[in-house]
Short mmCIF file of C-alpha atoms and ligand atoms in Angstrom, two decimals:
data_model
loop_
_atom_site.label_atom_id
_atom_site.label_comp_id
_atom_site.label_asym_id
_atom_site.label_seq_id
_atom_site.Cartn_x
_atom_site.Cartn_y
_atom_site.Cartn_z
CA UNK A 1 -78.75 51.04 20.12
CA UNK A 2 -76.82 53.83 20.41
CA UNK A 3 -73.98 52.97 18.48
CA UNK A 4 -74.38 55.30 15.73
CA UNK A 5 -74.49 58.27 18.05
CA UNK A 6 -71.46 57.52 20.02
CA UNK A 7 -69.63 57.36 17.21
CA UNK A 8 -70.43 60.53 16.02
CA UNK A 9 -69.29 62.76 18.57
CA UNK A 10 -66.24 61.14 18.74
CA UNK A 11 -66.03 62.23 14.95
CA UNK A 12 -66.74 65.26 15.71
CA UNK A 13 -64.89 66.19 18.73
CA UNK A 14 -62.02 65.57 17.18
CA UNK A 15 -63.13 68.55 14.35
CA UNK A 16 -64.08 70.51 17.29
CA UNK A 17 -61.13 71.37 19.12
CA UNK A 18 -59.78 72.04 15.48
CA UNK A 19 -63.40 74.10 15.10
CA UNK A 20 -62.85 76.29 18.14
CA UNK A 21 -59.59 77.31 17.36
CA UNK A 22 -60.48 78.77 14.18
CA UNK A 23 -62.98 81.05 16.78
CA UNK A 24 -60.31 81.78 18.82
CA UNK A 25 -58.43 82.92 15.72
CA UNK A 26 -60.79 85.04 14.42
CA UNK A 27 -60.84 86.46 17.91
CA UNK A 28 -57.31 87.34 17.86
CA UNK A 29 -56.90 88.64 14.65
CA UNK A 30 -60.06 91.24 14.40
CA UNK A 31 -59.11 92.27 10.88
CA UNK A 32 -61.97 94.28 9.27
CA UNK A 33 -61.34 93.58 6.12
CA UNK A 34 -62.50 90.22 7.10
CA UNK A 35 -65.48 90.40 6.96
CA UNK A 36 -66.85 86.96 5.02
CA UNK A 37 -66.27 84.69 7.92
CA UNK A 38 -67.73 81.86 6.16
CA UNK A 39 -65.37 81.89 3.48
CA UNK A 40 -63.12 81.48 6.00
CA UNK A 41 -65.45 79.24 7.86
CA UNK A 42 -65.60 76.85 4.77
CA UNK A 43 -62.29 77.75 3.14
CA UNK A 44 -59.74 77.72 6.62
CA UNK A 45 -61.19 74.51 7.35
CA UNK A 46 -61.31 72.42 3.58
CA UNK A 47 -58.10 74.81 2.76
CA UNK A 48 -56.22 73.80 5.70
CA UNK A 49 -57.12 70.56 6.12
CA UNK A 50 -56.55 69.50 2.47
CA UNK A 51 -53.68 71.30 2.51
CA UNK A 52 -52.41 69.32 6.04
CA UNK A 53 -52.84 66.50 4.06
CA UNK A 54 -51.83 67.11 0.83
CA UNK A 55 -48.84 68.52 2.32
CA UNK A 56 -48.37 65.34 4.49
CA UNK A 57 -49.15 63.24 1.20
CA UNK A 58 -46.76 64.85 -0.45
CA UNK A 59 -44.39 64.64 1.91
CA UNK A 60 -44.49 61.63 2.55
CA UNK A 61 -44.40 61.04 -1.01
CA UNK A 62 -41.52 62.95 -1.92
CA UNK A 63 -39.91 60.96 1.10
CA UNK A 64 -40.76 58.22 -0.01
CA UNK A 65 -39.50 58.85 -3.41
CA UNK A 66 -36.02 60.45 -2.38
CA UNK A 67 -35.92 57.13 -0.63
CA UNK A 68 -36.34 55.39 -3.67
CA UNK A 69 -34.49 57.12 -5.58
CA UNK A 70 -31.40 57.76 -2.82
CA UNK A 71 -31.93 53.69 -2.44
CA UNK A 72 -32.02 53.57 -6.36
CA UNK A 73 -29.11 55.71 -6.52
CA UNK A 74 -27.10 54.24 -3.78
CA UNK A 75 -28.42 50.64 -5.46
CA UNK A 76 -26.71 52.31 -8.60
CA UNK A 77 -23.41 53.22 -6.95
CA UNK A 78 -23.16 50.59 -4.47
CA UNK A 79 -23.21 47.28 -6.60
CA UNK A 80 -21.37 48.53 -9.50
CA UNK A 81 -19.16 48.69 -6.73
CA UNK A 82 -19.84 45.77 -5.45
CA UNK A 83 -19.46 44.26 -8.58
CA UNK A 84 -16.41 46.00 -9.24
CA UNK A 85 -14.75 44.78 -6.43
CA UNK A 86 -15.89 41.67 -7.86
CA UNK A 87 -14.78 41.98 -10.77
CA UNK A 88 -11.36 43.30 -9.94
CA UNK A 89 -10.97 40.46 -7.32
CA UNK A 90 -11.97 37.86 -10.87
CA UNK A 91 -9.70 40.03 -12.49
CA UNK A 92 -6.99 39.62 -10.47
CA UNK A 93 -7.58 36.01 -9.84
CA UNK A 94 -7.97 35.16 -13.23
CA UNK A 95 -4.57 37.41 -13.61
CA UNK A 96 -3.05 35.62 -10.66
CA UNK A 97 -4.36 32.68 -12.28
CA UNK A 98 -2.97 33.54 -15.71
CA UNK A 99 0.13 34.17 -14.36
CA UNK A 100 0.26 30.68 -12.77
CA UNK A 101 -0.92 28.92 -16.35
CA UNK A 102 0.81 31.16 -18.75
CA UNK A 103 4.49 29.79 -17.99
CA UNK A 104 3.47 26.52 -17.22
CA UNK A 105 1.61 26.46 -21.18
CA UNK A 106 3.96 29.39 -23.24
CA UNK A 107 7.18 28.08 -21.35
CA UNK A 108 7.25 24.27 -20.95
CA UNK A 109 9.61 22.66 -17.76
CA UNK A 110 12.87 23.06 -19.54
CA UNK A 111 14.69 20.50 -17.78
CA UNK A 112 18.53 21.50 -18.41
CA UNK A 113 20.99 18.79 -17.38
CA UNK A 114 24.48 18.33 -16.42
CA UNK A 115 26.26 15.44 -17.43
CA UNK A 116 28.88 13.70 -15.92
CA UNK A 117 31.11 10.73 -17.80
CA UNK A 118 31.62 7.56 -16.37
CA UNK A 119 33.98 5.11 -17.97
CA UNK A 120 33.26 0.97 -17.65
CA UNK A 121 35.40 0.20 -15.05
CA UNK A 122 33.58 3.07 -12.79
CA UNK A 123 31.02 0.36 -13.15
CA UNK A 124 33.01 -1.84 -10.06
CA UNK A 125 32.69 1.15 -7.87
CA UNK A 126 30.55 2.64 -5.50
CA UNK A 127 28.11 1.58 -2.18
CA UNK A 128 25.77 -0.59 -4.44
CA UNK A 129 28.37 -2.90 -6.35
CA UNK A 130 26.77 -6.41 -6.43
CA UNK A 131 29.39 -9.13 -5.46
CA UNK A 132 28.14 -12.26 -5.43
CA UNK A 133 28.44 -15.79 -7.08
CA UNK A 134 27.82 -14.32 -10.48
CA UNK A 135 29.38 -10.99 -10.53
CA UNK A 136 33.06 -10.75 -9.42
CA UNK A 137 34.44 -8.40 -7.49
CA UNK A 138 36.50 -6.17 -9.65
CA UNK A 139 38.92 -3.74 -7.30
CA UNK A 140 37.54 -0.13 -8.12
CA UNK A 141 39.71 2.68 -9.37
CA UNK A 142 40.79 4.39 -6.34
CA UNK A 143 40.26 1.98 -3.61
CA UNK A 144 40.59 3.03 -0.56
CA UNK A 145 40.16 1.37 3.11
CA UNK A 146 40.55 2.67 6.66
CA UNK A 147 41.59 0.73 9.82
CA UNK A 148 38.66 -0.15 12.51
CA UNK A 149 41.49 -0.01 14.96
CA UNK A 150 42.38 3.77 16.37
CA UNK A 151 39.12 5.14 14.38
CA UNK A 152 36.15 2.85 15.50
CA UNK A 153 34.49 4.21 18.85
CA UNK A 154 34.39 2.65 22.34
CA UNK A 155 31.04 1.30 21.90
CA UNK A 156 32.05 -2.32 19.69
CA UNK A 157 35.45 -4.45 20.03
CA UNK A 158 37.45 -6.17 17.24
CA UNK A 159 38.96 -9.27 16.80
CA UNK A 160 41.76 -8.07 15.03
CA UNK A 161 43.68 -4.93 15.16
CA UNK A 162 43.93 -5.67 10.79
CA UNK A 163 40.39 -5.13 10.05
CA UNK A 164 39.60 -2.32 7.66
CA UNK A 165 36.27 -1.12 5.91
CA UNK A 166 35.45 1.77 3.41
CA UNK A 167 35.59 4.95 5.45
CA UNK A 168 31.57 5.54 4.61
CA UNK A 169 31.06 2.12 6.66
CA UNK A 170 33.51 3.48 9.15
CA UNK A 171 31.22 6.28 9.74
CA UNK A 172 28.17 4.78 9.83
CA UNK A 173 29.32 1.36 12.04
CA UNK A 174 30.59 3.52 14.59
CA UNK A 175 27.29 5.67 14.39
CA UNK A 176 25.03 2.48 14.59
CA UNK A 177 26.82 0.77 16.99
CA UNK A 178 27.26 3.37 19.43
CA UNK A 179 23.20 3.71 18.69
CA UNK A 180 23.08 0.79 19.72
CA UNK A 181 25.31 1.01 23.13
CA UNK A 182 22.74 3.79 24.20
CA UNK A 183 19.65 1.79 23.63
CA UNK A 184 20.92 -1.05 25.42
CA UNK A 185 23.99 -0.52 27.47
CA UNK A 186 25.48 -3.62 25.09
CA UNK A 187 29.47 -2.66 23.98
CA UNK A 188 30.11 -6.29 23.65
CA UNK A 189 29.59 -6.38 19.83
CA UNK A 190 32.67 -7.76 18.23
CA UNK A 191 33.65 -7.45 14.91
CA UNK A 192 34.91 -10.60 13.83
CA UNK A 193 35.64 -10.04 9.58
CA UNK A 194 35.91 -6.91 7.74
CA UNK A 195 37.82 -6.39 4.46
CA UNK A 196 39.34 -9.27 2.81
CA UNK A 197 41.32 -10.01 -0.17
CA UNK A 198 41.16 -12.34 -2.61
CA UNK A 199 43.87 -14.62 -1.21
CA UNK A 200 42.57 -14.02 2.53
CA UNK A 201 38.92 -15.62 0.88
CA UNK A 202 40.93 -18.57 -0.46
CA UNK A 203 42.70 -19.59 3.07
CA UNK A 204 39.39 -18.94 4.52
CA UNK A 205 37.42 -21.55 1.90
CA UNK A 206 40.59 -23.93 2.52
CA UNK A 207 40.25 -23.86 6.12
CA UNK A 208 36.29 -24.61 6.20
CA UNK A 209 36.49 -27.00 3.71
CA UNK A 210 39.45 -29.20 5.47
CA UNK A 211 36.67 -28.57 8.78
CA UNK A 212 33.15 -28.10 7.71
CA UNK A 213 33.60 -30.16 3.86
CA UNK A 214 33.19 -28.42 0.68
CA UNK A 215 28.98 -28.41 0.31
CA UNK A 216 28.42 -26.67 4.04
CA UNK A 217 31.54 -24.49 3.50
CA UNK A 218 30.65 -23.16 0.01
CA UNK A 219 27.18 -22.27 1.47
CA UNK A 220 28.76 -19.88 4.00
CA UNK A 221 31.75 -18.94 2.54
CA UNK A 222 31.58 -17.10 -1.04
CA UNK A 223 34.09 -18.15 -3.94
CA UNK A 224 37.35 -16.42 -3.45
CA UNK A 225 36.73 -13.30 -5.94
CA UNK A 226 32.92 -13.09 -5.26
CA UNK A 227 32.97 -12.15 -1.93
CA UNK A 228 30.70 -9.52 -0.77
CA UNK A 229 33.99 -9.12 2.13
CA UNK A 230 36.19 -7.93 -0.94
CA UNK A 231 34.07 -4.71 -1.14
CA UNK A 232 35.22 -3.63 2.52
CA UNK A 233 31.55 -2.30 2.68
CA UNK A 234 30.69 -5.48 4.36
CA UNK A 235 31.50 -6.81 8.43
CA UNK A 236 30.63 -10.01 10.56
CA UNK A 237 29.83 -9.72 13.80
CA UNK A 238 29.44 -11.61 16.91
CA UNK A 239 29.61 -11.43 20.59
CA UNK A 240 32.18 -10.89 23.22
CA UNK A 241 30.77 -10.58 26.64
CA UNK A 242 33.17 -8.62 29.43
CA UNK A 243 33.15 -11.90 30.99
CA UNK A 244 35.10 -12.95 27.80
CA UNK A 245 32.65 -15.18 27.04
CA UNK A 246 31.82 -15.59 22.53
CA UNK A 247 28.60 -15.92 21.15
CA UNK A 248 26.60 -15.88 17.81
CA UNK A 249 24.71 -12.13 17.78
CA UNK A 250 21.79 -14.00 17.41
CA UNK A 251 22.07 -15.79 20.58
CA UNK A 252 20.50 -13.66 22.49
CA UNK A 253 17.53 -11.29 21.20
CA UNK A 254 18.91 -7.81 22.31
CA UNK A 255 21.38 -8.07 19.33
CA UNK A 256 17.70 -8.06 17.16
CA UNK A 257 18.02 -4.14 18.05
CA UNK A 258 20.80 -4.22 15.51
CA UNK A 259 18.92 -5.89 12.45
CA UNK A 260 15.41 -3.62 13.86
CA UNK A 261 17.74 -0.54 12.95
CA UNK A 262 20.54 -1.12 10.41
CA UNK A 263 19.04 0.66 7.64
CA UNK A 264 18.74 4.06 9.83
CA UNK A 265 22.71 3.47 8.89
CA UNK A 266 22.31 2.90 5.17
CA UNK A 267 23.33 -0.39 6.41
CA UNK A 268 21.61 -3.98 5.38
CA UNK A 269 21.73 -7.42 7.08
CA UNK A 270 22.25 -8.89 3.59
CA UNK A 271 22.06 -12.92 3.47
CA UNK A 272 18.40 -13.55 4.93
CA UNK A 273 17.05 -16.73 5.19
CA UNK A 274 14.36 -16.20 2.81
CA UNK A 275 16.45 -15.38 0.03
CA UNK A 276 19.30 -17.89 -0.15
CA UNK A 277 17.81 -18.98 -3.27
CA UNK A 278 18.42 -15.48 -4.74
CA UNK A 279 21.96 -14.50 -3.15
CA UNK A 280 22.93 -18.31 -3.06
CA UNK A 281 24.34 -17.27 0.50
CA UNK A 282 22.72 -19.31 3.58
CA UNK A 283 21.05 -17.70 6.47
CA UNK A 284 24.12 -15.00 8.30
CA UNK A 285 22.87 -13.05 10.62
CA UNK A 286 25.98 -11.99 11.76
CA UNK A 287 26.94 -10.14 7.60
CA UNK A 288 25.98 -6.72 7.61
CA UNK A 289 26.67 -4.53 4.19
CA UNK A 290 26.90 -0.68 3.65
CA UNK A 291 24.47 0.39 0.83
CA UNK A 292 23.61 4.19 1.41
CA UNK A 293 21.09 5.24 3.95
CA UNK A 294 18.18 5.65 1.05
CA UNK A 295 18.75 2.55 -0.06
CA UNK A 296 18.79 0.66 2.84
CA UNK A 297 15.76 2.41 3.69
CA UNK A 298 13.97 1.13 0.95
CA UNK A 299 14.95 -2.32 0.93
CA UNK A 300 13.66 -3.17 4.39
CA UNK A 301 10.52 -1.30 2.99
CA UNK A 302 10.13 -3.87 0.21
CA UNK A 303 12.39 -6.62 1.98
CA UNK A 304 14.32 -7.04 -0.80
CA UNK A 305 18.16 -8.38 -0.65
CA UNK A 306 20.72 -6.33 -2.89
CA UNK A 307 20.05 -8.86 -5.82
CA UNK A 308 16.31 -7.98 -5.83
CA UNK A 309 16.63 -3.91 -5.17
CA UNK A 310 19.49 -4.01 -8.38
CA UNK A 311 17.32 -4.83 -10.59
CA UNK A 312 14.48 -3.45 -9.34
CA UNK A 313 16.15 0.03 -9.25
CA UNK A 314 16.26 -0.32 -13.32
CA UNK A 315 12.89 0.95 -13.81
CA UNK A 316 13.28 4.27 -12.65
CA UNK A 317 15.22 6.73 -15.05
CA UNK A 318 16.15 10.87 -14.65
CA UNK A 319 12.41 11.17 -15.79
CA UNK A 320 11.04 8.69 -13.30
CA UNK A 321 12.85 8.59 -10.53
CA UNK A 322 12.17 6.87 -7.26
CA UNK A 323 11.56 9.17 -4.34
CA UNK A 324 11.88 7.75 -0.88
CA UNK A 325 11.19 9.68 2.12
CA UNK A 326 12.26 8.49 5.57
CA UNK A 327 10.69 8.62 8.48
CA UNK A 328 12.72 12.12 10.03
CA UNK A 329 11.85 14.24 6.78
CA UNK A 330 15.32 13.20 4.53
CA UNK A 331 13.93 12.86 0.83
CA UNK A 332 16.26 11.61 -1.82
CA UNK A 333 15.76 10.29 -5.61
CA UNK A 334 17.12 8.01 -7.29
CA UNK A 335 17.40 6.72 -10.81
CA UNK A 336 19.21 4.08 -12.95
CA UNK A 337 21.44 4.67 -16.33
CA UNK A 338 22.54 1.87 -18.23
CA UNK A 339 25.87 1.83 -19.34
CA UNK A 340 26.86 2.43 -22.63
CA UNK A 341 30.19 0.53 -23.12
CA UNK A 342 33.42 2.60 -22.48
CA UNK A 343 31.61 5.61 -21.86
CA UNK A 344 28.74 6.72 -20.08
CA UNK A 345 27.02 10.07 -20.09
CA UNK A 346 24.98 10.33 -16.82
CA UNK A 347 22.61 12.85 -16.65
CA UNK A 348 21.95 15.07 -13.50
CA UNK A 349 19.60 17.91 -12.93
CA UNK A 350 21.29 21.34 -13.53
CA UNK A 351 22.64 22.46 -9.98
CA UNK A 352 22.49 18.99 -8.24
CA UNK A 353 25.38 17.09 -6.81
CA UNK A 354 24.30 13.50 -7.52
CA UNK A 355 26.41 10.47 -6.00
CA UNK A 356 26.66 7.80 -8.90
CA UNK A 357 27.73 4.02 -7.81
CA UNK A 358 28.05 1.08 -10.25
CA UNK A 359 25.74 -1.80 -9.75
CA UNK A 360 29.00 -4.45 -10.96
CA UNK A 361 26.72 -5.19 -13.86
CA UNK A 362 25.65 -3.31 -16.23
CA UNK A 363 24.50 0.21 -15.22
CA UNK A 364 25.04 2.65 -12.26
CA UNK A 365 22.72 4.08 -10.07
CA UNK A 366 22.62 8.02 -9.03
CA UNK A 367 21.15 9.21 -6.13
CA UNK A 368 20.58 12.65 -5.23
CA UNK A 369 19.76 14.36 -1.76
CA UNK A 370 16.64 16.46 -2.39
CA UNK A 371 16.69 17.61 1.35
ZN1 LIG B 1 30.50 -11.99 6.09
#
């Protein structure tokens, strides 16, 4: 009903208030020269008004536009820098990475090596010489042996006061065996054979043939000259209680301990019962044989016996060599050179000290301590 009217006055209050003051103004300001109040009537009102809002308008549109154009401007500045930034951090990455390529592409790996000569009978020396029933042992240049007795430790016991090994199986017999001692509390390991020469070999054969015959005695006891025991790298052991009681170290299975861990020692039970028909050598558990501690390593990891790891060591050269890691961190590499006659040229990496053995055959085998 009424709607309309309501509606109106509250239009029109709202000009009122704005309608009386212009009263009151011309009540405080009785200018004579005045006089048209209408214009003013008409004119304040439209004038002001208009002007209230086209000032408000055009505030609010010059604020808006020095937003737009402080955002365009700071949208100007900011992601060039943005993209500067960007740009400088591709830059330098593509610098960095330039820097990475460039050598590797402009300045190939120029592998520099030393070379050190090893003559044919160097061939018969060193920790991986293979003695066996078809490679004699050949007395290396140089040969040297230590006494067990006044330099072995407390841990082990000997059977004679005349054995002797290589001082590098010294060192790490009386590391592995005293190894040994701690883990168990057994120092009844005995060492029963150590270095031998040729004519100690031949009373040996004599005196298992005259006992054992010739076929069981030939499958224990290698040909006088092809015995790994010539090396001095190689020692039987056994057992000799405190009770002073003998037995075979595989009597009892504590002794396992010292198969479990030989290679820790760069040492190698070497005549396994699973290769006889490669070392033609029966089953000894008692034989244990110094190779080098990477070495050993690796044949336990691929269970091969010194025949097997000889040969399979040929595939590697100074561009491919075999890297074996043990389990504390101790990374080495190793590669084989075959021997050239009188003379051989081996080839190290500039700066490295490499340790070159003969394999008895017909190469030698370097092996260098990376850390
Ligand atoms: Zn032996």
């Amino acid at each position: 009903m009424n709607t309309p009217t309501p509606n109106r006055p509250n239009r029109n209050p709202q000009r009122r208030p704005n309608m009386n003051s212009h009263p009151d103004n011309r009540q405080q300001s009785p200018d004579p020269r005045q006089n048209p109040n209408r214009r003013r009537r008409r004119r304040k009102p439209k004038y002001n008004y208009g002007a209230l809002f086209f000032l408000i308008a055009s505030a609010l549109i010059i604020l808006i536009i020095f937003i737009v154009i402080i955002r365009a401007i700071a949208g100007a500045v900011n992601p060039p820098d943005d993209k500067e930034t960007g740009n400088a951090s591709d830059t330098q990455q593509s610098e960095s990475i330039s820097e990475v390529t460039e050598p590797e592409t402009e300045a190939p790996p120029a592998v520099i090596y030393d070379y050190v000569t090893r003559t044919e009978t160097d061939l018969h020396s060193g920790s991986l010489i293979l003695v066996n029933y078809e490679n004699d042992y050949v007395e290396p240049v140089g040969f040297k042996t230590v006494p067990l007795y006044g330099n072995k430790n407390s841990s082990y016991k000997l059977s004679s006061a005349l054995h002797e090994v290589t001082p590098e199986m010294l060192e790490n017999l009386n590391a592995m065996l005293a190894a040994f001692d701690a883990a168990t509390g057994k120092h009844d390991i005995i060492i029963t054979s150590a270095y031998r020469t040729v004519e100690e070999q031949q009373a040996i054969m004599d005196e298992r043939i005259e006992n054992y015959g010739e076929e069981l005695a030939k499958l224990f006891v290698a040909e006088p000259g092809k015995s790994e025991h010539h090396t001095a790298l190689a020692v039987d052991m056994a057992v000799y209680t405190d009770a002073g009681e003998g037995m075979d170290i595989s009597d009892d299975e504590i002794y396992s301990w010292i198969e479990q861990n030989c290679h820790r020692y760069g040492i190698v039970r070497r005549y396994a019962e699973d290769k006889i028909e490669i070392t033609q050598i029966g089953n000894e558990p008692w034989h244990f044989r110094y190779v080098g501690k990477p070495h050993a390593w690796q044949m336990k990891q691929l269970n091969y016996c010194l025949e097997e790891y000889v040969e399979y060591l040929k595939q590697y050269s100074i561009e491919n060599r075999l890297s074996v890691t043990d389990d504390e961190g101790a990374i080495w590499e190793i590669y084989y050179v075959a021997s050239e006659g009188e003379s051989t040229e081996i080839p190290l990496p500039q700066g490295v000290i490499g340790e070159i053995s003969g394999n008895n055959r017909d190469g030698f085998i370097v092996t260098i301590s990376i850390s």
